[in-house]
Coordinates of C-alpha atoms in Angstrom, one line a residue:
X1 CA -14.1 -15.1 29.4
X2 CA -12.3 -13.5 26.7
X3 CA -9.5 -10.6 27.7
X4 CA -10.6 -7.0 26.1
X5 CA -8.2 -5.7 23.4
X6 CA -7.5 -2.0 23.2
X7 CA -6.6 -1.5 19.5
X8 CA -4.9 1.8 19.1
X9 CA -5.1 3.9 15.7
X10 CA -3.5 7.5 15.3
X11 CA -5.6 9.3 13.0
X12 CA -4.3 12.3 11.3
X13 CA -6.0 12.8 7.8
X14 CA -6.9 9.9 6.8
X15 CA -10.3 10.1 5.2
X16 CA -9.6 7.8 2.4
X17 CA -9.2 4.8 4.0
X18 CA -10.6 5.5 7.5
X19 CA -13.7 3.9 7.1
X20 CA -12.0 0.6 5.5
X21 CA -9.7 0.3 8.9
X22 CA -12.9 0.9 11.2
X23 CA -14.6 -1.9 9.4
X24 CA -12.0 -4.5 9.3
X25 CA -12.0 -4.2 13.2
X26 CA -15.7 -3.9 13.7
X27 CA -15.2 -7.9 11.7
X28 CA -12.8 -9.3 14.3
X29 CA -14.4 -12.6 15.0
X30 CA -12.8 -11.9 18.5
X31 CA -15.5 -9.3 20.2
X32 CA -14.2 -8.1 23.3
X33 CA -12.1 -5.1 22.3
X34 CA -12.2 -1.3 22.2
X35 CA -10.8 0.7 19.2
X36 CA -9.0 4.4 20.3
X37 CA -8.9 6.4 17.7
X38 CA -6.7 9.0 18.3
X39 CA -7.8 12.0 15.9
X40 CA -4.3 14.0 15.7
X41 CA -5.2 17.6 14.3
X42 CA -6.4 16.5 10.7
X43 CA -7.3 19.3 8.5
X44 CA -9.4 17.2 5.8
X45 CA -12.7 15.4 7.3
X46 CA -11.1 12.7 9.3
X47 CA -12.7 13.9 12.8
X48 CA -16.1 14.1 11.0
X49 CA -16.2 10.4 10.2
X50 CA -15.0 9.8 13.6
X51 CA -17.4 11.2 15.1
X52 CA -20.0 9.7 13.0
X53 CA -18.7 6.2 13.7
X54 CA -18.2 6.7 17.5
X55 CA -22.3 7.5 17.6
X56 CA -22.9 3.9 16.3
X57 CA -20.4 1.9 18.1
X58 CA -20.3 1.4 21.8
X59 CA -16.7 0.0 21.6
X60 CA -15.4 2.7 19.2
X61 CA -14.0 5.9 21.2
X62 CA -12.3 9.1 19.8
X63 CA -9.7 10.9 21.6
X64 CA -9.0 14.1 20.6
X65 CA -5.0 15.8 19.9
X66 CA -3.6 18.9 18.6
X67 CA -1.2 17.6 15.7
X68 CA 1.8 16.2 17.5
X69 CA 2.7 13.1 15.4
X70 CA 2.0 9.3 15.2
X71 CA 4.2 8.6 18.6
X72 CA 2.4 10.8 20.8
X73 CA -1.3 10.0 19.4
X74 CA 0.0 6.2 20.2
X75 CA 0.8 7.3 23.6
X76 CA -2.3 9.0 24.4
X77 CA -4.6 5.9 23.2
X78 CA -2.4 3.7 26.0
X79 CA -2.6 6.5 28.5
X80 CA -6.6 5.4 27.7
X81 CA -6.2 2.0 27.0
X82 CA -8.4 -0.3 29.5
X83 CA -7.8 -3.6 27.9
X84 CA -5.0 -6.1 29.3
X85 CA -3.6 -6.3 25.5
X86 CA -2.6 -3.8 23.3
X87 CA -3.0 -4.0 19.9
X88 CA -1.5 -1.0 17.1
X89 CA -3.3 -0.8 13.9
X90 CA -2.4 2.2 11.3
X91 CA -5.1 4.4 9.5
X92 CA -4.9 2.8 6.3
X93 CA -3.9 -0.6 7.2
X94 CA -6.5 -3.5 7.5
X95 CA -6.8 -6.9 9.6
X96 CA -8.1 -9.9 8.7
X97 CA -11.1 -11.1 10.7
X98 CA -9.7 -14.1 12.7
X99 CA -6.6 -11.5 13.1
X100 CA -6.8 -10.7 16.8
X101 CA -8.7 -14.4 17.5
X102 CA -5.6 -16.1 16.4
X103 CA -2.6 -14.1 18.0
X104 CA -4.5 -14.1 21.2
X105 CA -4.6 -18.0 21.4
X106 CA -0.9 -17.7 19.8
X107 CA 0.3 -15.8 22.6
X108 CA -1.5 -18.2 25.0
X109 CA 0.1 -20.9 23.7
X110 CA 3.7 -19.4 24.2
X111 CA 2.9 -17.8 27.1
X112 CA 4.1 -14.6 24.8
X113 CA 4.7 -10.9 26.1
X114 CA 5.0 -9.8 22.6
X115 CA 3.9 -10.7 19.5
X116 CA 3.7 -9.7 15.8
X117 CA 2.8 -11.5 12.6
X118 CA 3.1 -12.0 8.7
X119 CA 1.6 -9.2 6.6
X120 CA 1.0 -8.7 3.0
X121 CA 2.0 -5.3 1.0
X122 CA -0.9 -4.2 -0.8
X123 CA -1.6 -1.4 -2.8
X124 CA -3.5 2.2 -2.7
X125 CA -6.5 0.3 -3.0
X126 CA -5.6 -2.0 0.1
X127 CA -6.0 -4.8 -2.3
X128 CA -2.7 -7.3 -1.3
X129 CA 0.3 -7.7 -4.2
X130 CA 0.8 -11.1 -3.5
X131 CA 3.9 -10.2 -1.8
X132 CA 3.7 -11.8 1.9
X133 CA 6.4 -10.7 4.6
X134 CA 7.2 -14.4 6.5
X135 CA 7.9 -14.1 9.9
X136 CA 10.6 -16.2 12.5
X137 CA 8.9 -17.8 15.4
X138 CA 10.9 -15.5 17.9
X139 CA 13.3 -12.9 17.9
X140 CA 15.1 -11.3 20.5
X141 CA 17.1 -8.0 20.8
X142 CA 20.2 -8.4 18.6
X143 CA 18.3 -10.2 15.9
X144 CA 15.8 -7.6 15.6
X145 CA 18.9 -5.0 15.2
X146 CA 19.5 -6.9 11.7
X147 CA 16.2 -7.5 11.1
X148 CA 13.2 -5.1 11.5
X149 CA 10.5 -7.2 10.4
X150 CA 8.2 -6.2 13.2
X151 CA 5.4 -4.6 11.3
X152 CA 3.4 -1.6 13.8
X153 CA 0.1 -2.7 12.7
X154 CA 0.9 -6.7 13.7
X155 CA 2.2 -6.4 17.0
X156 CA 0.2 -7.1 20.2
X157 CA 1.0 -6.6 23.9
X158 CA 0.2 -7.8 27.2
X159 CA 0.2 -5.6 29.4
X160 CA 0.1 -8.2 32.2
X161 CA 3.2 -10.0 31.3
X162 CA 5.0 -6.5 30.5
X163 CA 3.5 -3.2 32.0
X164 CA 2.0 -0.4 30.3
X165 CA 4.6 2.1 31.6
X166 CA 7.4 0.4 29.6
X167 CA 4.8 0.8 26.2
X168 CA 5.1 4.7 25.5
X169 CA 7.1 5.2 22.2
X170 CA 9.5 7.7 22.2
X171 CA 9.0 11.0 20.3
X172 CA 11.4 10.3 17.2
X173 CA 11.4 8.5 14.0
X174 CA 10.6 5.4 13.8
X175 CA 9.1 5.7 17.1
X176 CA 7.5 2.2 16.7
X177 CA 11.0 0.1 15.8
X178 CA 12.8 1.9 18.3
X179 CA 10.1 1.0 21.3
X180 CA 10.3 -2.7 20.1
X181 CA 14.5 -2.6 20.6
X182 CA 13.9 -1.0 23.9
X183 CA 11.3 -3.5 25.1
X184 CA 13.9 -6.2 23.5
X185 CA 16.5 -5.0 25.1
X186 CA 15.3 -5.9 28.4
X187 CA 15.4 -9.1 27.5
X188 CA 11.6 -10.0 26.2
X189 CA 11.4 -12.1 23.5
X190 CA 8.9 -11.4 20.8
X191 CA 7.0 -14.3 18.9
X192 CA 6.3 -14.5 15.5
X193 CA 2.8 -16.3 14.0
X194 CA 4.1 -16.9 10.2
X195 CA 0.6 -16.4 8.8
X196 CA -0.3 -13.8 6.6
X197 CA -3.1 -11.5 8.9
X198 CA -2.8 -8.1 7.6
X199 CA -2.3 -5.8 4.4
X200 CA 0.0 -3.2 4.9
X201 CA -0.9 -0.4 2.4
X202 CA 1.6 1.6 1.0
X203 CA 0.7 4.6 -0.8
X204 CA 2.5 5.7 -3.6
X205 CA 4.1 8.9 -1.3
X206 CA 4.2 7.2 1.9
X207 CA 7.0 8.4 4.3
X208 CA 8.0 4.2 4.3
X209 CA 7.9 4.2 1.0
X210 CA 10.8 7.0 0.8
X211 CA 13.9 4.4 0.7
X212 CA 16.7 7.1 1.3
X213 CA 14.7 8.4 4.1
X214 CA 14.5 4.6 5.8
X215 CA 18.1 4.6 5.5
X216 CA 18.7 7.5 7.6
X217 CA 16.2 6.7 10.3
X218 CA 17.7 3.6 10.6
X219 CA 20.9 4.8 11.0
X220 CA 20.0 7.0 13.7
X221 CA 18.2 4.4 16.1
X222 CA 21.4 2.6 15.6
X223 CA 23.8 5.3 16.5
X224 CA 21.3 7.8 18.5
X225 CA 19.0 5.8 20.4
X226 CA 20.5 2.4 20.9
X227 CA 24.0 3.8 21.1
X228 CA 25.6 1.1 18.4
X229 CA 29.1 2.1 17.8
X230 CA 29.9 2.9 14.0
X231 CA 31.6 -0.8 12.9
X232 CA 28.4 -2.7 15.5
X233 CA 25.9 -0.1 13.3
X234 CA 27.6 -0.6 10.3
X235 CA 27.4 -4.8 10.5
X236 CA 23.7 -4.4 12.0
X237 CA 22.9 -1.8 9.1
X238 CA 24.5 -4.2 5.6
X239 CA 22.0 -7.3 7.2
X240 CA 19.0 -5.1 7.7
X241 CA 19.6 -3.1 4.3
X242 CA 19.4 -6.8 2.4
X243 CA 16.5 -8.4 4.5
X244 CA 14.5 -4.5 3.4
X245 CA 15.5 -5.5 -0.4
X246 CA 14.0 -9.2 0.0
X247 CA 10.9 -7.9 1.6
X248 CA 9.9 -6.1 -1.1
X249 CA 10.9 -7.8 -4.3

């Protein structure tokens, strides 16, 4: 019998692409899952589509915030979550159908806690560049403080191997990297399945697309919340700034 996946999707307007993400879920040749939307205070129609979508969908459920950011609308979909894996999906990103059917019998296979995979940039139109992210088959803490290739909207969790309680993101910037150095850092080893499973769309404005702004978040999970010395943050900092340059050229 196949395990139920609760996929987890802060909301917070998206009404552009919305739909797109609901649909690429709703095509998962894997069935047994539940999608938490968490709508986070959006001011455009984003709750309206919802809530049009939720009437249709037995497995789709909207959980309503007042606007408190990505890392708390992530928290409250696992504070729901009933599923023994957790999956993270972003508004705007989209999954390829045999997505979760293949990184559930990945994680099988390697009897894996944590797991992520390739992606593909693609563009406003969520069509992919052609410009695929490759993935190592595992990496542990101090290789993920040189390389943060661990893309939100490719990992998955199971929650019987690792418990929920050690799953809540803290409320900072890059909320998402600095929960996958904590769970790291604990000594979990994340696997990687080198296939190419989702776009990751990048608008044109996108707070990840704002390099200078990368730089200092990354600083600060160095220095703030892993508590890297300058010359350990510095040496972590040169090999993640060239891995970030390779990703996307």
């Amino acid at each position: 019998m196949e395990e139920k996946v609760s996929i987890i999707v802060p909301v917070y307007n998206a009404e552009k692409y919305i739909r797109e993400t609901i649909d690429c879920v709703k095509a998962q040749t894997y069935e047994n899952w539940e999608l938490l939307l968490v709508e986070d205070g959006s001011t455009d129609k984003s709750l309206h589509i919802l809530e049009t979508i939720e009437k249709q969908e037995a497995r789709i459920r909207v959980i309503r915030q007042e606007n408190s950011g990505a890392a708390k609308a992530r928290n409250h979909g696992l504070l729901e979550a009933a599923g023994r894996f957790v999956a993270y999906l972003d508004a705007d990103d989209l999954w390829s159908p045999e997505k979760l059917k293949k990184q559930l019998a990945f994680m099988t296979e390697k009897e894996a806690a944590f797991s992520f995979t390739g992606y593909e940039f693609a563009d406003e139109k969520g069509e992919g560049t052609g410009k695929i992210v490759r993935v190592p088959e595992t990496i542990c803490y101090k290789q993920a403080l040189k390389n943060t290739t661990i893309f939100t909207s490719t990992v998955i969790f199971d929650t019987k191997k690792l418990a929920k309680e050690k799953l809540f993101m803290p409320i900072i910037k890059s909320e998402d990297t600095a929960l996958w150095f904590r769970v790291l850092r604990e000594g979990v080893t994340a696997y990687g399945l080198n296939e190419n499973l989702v776009r990751y769309r990048r608008p044109a404005k996108s707070l990840s697309s704002n390099k200078l702004e990368a730089v200092r978040r990354i600083w600060a999970l160095y220095r703030k919340a892993e508590g890297l010395s300058v010359l350990y943050s510095f040496y972590n900092f040169c090999f993640w700034a060239v891995r970030a340059v390779k990703r996307r050229i």
